[in-house]
XYZ file of C-alpha atoms in Angstrom:
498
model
C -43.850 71.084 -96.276
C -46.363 73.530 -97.398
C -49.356 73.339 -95.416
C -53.183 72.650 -97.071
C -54.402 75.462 -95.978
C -51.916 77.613 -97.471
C -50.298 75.109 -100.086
C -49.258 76.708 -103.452
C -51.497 76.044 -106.354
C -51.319 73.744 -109.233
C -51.804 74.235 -112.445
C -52.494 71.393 -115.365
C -50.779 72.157 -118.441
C -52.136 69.210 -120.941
C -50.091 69.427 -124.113
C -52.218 68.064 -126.917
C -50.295 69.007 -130.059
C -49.883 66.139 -132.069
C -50.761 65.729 -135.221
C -51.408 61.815 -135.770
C -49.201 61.778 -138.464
C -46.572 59.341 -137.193
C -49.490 56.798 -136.798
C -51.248 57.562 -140.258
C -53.901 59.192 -138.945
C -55.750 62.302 -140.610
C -57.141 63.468 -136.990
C -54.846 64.289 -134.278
C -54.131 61.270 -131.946
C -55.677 62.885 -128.511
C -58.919 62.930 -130.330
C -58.729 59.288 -131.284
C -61.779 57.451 -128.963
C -60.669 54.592 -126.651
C -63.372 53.010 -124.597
C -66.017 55.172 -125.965
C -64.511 58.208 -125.273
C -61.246 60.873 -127.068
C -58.366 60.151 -125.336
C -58.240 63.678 -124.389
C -61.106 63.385 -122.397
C -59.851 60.559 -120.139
C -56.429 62.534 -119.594
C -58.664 65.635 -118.949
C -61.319 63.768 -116.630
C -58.164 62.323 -114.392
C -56.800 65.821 -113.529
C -60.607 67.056 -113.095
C -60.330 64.235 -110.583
C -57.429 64.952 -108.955
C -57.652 66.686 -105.432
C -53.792 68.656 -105.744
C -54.974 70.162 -109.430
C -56.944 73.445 -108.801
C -56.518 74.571 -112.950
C -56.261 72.703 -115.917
C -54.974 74.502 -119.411
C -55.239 72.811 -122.313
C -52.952 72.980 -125.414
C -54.114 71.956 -128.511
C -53.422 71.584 -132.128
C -54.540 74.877 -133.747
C -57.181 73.383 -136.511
C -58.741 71.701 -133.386
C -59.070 73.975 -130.425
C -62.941 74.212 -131.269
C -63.206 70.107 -130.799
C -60.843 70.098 -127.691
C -63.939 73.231 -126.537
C -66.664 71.120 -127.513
C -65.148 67.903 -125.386
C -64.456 70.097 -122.347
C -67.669 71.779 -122.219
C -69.628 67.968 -123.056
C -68.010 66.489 -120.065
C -68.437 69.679 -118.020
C -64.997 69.907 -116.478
C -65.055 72.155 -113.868
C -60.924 72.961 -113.544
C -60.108 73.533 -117.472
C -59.872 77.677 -117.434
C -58.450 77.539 -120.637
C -58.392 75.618 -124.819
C -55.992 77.606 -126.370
C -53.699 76.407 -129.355
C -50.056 75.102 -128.970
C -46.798 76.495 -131.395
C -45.376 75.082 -133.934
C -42.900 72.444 -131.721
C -42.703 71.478 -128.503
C -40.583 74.781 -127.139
C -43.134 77.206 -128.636
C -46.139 75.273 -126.191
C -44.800 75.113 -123.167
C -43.917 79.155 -123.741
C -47.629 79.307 -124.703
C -48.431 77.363 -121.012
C -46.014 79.705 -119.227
C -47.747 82.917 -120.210
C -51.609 81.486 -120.137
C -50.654 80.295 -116.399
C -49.049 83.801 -115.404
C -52.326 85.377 -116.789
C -54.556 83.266 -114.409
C -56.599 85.060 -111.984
C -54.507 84.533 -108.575
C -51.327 83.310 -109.931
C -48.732 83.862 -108.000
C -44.870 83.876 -109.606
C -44.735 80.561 -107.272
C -47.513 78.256 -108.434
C -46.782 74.893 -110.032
C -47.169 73.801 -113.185
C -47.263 70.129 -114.173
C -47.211 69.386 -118.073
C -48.457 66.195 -119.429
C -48.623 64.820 -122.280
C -52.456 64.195 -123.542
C -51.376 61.195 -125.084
C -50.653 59.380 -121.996
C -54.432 58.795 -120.384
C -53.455 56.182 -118.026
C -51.825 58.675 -115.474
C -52.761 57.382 -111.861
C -53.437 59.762 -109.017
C -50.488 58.429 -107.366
C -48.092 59.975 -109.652
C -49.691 63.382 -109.565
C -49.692 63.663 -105.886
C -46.095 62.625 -105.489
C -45.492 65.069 -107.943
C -47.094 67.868 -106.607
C -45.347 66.890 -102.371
C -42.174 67.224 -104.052
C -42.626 70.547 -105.510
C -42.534 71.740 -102.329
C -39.222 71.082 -101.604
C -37.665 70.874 -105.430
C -38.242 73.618 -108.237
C -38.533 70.967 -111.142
C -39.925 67.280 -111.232
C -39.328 64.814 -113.481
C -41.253 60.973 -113.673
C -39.391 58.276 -114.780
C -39.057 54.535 -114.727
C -36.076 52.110 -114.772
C -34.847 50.385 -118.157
C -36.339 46.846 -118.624
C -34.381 46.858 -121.761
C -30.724 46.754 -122.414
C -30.111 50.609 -124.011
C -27.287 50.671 -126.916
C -25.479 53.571 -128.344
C -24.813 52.855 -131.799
C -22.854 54.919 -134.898
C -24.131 54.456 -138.916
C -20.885 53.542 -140.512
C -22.330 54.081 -144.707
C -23.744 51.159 -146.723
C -22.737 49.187 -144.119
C -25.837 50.119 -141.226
C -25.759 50.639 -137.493
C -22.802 49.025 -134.930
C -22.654 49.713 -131.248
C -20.113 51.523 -129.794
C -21.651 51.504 -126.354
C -23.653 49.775 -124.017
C -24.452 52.237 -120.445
C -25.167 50.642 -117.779
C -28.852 49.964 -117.506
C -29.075 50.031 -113.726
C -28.692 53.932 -113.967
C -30.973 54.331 -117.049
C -34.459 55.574 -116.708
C -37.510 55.932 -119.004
C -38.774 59.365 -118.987
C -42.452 60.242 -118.714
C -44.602 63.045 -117.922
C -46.134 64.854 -115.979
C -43.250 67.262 -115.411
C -43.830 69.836 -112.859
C -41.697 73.376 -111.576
C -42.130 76.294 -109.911
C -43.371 78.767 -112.585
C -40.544 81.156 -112.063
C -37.993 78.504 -112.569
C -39.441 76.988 -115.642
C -39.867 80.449 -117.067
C -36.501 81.759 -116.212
C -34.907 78.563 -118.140
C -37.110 79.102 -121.483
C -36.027 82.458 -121.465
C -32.350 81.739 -120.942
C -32.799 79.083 -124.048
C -34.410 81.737 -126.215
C -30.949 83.330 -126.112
C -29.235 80.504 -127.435
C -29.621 79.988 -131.405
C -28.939 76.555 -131.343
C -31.656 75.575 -128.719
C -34.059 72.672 -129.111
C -35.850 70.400 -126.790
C -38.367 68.126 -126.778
C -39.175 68.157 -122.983
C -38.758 70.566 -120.526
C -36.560 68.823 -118.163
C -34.241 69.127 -120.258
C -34.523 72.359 -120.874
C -33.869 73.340 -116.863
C -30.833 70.625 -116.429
C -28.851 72.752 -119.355
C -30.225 76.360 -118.762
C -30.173 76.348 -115.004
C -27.792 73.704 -113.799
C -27.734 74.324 -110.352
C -31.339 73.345 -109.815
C -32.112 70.110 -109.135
C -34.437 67.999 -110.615
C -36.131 65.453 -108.534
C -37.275 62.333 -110.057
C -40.516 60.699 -109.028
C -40.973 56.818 -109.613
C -43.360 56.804 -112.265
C -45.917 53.770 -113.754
C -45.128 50.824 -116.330
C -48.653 51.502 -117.766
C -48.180 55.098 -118.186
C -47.769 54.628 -121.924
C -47.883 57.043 -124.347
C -50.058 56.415 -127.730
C -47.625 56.618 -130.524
C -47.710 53.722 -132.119
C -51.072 51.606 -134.012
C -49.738 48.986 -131.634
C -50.242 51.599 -128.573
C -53.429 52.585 -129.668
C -54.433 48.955 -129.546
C -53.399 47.862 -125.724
C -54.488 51.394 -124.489
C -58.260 49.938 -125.493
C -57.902 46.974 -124.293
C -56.519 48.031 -121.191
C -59.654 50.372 -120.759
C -62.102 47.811 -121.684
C -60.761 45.361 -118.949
C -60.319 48.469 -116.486
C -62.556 48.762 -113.719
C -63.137 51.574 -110.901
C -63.301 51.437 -106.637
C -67.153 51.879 -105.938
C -67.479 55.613 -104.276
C -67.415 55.751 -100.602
C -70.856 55.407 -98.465
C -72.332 59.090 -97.711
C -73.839 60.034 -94.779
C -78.101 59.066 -94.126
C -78.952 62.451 -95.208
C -77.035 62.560 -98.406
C -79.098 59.524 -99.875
C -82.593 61.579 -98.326
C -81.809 63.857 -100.101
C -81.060 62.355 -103.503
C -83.505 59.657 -103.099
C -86.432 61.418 -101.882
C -89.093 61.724 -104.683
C -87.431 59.673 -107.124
C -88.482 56.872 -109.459
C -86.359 53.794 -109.207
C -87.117 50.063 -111.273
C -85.735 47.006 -110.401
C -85.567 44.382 -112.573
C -85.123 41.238 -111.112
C -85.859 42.447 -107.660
C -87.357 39.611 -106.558
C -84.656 38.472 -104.166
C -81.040 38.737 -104.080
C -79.308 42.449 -104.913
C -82.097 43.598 -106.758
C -84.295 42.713 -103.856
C -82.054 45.012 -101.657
C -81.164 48.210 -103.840
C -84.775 48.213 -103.766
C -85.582 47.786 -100.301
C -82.316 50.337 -99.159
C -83.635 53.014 -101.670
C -87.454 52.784 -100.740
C -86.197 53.135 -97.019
C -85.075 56.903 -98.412
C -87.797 58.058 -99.614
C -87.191 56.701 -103.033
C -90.568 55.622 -104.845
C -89.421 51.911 -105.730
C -90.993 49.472 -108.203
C -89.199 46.318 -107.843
C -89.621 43.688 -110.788
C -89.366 40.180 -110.362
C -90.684 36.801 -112.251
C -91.726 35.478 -108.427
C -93.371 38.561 -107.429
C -94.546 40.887 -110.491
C -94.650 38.077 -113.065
C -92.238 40.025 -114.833
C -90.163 38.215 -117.529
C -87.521 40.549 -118.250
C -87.017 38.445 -121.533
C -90.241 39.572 -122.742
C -89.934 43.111 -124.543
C -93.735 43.879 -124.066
C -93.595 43.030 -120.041
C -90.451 45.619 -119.424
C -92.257 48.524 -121.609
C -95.349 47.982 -119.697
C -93.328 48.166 -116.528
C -91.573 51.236 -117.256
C -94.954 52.873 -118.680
C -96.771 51.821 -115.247
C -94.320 53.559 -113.481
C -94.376 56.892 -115.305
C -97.889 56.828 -115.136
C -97.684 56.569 -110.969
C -95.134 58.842 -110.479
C -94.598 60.892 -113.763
C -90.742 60.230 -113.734
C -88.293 57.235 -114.162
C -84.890 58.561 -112.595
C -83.195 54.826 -112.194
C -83.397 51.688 -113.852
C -81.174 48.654 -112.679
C -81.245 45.376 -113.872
C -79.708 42.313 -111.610
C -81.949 39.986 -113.602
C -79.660 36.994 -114.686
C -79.488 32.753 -115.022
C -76.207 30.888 -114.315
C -75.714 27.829 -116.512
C -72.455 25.521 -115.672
C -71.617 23.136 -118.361
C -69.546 22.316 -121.525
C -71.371 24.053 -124.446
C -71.676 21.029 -126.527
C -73.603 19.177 -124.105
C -76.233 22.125 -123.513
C -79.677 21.868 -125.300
C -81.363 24.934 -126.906
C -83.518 25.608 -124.515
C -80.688 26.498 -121.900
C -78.798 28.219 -124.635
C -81.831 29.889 -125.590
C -82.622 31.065 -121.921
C -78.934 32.160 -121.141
C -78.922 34.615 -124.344
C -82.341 35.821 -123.954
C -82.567 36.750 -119.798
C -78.728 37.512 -119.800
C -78.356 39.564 -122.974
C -81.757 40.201 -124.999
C -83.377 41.193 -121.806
C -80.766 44.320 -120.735
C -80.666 45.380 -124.211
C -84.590 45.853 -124.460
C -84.468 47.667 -121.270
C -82.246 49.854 -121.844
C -83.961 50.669 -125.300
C -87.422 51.400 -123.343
C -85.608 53.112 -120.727
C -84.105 55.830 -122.786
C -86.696 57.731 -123.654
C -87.306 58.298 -119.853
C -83.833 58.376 -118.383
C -83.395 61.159 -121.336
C -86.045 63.013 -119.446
C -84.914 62.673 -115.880
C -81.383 63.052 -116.917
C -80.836 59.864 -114.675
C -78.322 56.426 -114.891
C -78.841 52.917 -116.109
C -76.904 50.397 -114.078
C -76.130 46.897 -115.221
C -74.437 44.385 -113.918
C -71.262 41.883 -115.316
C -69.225 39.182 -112.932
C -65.726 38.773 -112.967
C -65.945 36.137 -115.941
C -65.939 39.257 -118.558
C -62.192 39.335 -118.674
C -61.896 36.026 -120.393
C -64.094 33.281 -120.728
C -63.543 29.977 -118.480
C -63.880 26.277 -119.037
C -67.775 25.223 -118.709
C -69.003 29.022 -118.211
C -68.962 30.223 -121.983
C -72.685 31.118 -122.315
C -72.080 33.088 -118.603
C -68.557 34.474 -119.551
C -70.082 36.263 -122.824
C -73.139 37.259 -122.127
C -70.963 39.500 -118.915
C -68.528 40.360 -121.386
C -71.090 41.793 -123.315
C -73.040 43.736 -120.420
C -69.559 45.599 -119.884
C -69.478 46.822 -124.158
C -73.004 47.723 -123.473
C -72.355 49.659 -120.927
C -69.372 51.758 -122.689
C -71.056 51.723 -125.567
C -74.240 53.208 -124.249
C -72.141 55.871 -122.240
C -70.745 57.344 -125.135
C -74.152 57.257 -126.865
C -76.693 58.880 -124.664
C -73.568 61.102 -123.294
C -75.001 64.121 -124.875
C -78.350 63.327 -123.497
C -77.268 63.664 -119.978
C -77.922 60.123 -119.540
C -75.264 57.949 -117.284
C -74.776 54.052 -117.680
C -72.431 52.080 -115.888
C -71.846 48.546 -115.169
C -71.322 47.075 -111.459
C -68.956 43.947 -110.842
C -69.438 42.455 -107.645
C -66.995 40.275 -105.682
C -68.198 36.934 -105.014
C -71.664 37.546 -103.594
C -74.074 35.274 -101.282
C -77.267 35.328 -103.578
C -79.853 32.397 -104.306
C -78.300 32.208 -107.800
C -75.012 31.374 -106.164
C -76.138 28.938 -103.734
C -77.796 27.310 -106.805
C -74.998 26.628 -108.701
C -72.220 26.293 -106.031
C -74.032 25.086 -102.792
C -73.205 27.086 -99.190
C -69.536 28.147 -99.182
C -67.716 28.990 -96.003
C -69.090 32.061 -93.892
C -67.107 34.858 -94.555
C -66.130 33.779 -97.704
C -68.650 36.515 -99.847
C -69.676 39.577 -100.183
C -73.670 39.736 -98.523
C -75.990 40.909 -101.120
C -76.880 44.044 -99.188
C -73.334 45.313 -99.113
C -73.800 45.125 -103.004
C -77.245 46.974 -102.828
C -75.624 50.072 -100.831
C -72.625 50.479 -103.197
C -74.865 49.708 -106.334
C -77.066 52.826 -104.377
C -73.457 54.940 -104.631
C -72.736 54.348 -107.855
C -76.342 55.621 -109.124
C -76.117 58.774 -107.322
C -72.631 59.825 -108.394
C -71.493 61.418 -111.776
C -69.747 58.733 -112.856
C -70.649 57.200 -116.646
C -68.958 54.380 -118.859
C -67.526 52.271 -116.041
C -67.079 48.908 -114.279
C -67.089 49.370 -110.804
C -65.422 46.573 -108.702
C -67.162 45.823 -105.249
C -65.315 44.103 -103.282
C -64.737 43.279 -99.643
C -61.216 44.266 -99.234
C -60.188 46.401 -102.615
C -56.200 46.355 -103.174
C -56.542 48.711 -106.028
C -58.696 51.437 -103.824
C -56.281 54.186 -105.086
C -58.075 56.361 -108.039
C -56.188 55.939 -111.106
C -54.965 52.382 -110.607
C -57.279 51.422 -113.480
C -54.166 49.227 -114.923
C -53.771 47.284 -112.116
C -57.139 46.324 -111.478
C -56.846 44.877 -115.072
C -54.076 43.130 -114.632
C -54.793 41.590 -111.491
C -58.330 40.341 -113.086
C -56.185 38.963 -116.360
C -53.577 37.474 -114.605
C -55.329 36.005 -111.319
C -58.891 34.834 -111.747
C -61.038 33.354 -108.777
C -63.049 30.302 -110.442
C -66.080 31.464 -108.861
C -66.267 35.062 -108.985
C -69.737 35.447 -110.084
C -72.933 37.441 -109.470
């Protein structure tokens, strides 16, 4: 196996050539926004991600190569070389990819290329790095998964409509997906064999290398249920939902200096940092050097219901400091209880601390983050995949913080400003040993071990997502986005909350 130091280089080919058409649209498809954001851009942003992708080209459809620019440079990916336009079918692209790769400054005739489809944003990293190990003993990779569906042949017989006239065996039948990867060379040698042949079409390239150069092998690589491809209104449809119920691994704890060096100087407010995880992300951040203004109703007198208190908090602050770099809110109120049997003053509280109050701070807060060019981080409990029995006013309110947040992503995204949403497992707070008295030891996450990843998540690049914190994470692989949604529609602990 090729060794890291001296591994061969991959190259991205996204193919983002559709037209829409076949799902009435009057845009092309990859430019359709899901979660806040083109699909494009989430295909693009999980190469960027990916540690085996060194270059990413981009293929697009020719009346768009300026908006496919415009995304690339807006999200400042740091791997896409190239926007250039795609042909006229699928054939004429991937020629396209072969000669922009060849042309790429330290190319050699042995680099990979791996060509996915842009359509298909739900690639996990898993995939790409399985991908890429086996190009290094194969010259061409295919991803596939097995047939959960009987496959029929059929014939038309006239008036009369379809009939089968054979049913394969399904245990042998796979699903074809992308990526696709090869060795340049061998991918180039079979498109220029096919050129030859007049009758020649394709609409992968797999194909293309099993009839043009049969005596190479292609390896297939186990590919992912939820690596759909949008084709279909239906498609476009579960792809959202599947983002909006997504969430993300917190980043991995950095080194002491690391968090000296991004905290030093800087402006953070707290709002409910009276006690609890607001109490600590303040604490942990003013122990590096961060200048910390933590806002409680116990300690400040600070209602974060009241509009007038949180702009006279954030204007205090600038005047002390002259910045506002990060604002988190942990402020909340757990209610238990059937609806109907809840007066209007709990209902009232519930909508007004839980929702009212993170919308007005994040309207005072953008003038300032928009300034700093820093992040606003909320917070949402496991209750905003679906609401439960006797938590409705809870369950909504969280379910809301996490639209906020992708809402507000996509928003101030041009500003420079970040937002994201934190979702912590279930966490010993005073809130939670309100409502549910003490719980075994062991049993929760401690509220400081919230604090230091809720520290993590402000300091990185990330914007627009729910980041799970949890004790033991079995979704801690980057890209498993689907099956952290899954697992939170399917399984839900009746007491996940903040």
């Amino acid at each position: 196996m090729t060794s890291r130091t001296t591994r061969r280089r991959t190259v991205a080919v996204v193919l983002a050539g559709g037209t829409g058409q076949r799902i009435g649209l009057s845009i092309p498809k990859q430019l359709l926004k899901i979660a806040g954001k083109p699909i494009l851009e989430h295909t693009l942003q999980i190469f960027e991600a990916a540690p085996d992708v060194d270059d990413v080209l981009v293929l697009m459809t020719p009346d768009h190569v300026a908006e496919a620019r415009r995304i690339v440079a807006r999200a400042g990916f740091r791997k896409v070389s190239h926007v250039i336009a795609g042909g006229a079918t699928r054939s004429e692209t991937t020629t396209l990819a072969i000669e922009a790769a060849a042309a790429l400054p330290g190319e050699d005739e042995d680099c990979n290329l791996v060509f996915h489809d842009a359509v298909r944003p739900l690639l996990s990293q898993r995939v790409i790095t399985e991908c890429v190990e086996a190009l290094n003993r194969y010259r061409a990779v295919d991803v596939a998964i097995p047939s959960a569906d009987t496959v029929i042949v059929t014939r038309t017989h006239g008036d009369d409509g379809e009939f089968i006239t054979e049913v394969p065996d399904r245990a042998r039948l796979r699903r074809g997906q992308t990526p696709q990867g090869f060795r340049l060379s061998t991918i180039r040698r079979a498109y220029e064999l096919a050129a030859a042949d007049p009758l020649f079409r394709a609409t992968d390239d797999c194909s293309v290398v099993v009839k043009y150069l049969p005596d190479v092998p292609v390896h297939v690589v186990t590919g992912d249920e939820y690596n759909m491809k949008i084709t279909q209104p239906v498609d476009v449809f579960i792809a959202d939902k599947l983002f909006q119920l997504a969430s993300t691994t917190a980043p991995a704890h950095s080194a002491e200096k690391f968090y000296r060096d991004r905290l030093s100087g800087r402006t953070v407010l707290v709002f409910g940092g009276s006690y609890g995880i607001g109490a600590d992300i303040a604490r942990i951040a003013e122990e590096y050097g961060a200048r910390v203004h933590a806002l409680g109703r116990s300690t400040t007198g600070t209602h974060v219901e009241n509009p007038d208190q949180v702009d006279e908090a954030f204007a205090r602050a600038y005047a002390e400091t002259g910045r506002v770099d990060y604002v988190v809110n942990t402020a909340g109120v757990l209610r238990i209880g059937r609806l109907d049997a809840t007066d209007s003053a709990t209902v009232k509280e519930a909508m007004e601390v839980n929702f009212l109050a993170p919308v007005n701070i994040a309207r005072t807060a953008y003038k300032y983050l928009a300034e700093s060019k820093g992040q606003l981080l909320l917070f949402t409990s496991s209750s905003y995949t679906r609401g439960r029995a006797e938590y409705s006013l809870y369950s909504s309110t969280k379910a809301a913080m996490v639209n906020l947040t992708q809402a507000l992503s996509d928003e101030w995204a041009e500003d420079g400003i970040r937002v994201n949403c934190v979702n912590p497992e279930r966490t010993a707070t005073p809130m939670r040993t309100k409502a549910f008295g003490q719980e075994p030891e062991g049993s929760l996450l401690t509220s400081e071990e919230v604090a230091h990843s809720s520290l993590d998540v402000l300091l990185s690049g990330m914007t627009g997502h729910v980041i799970d914190v949890r004790r033991q994470d079995p979704m801690s692989l980057p890209g498993s986005a689907f099956e952290s949604a899954l697992s939170k529609a399917l399984t839900r602990s009746e007491n996940q909350t903040l």
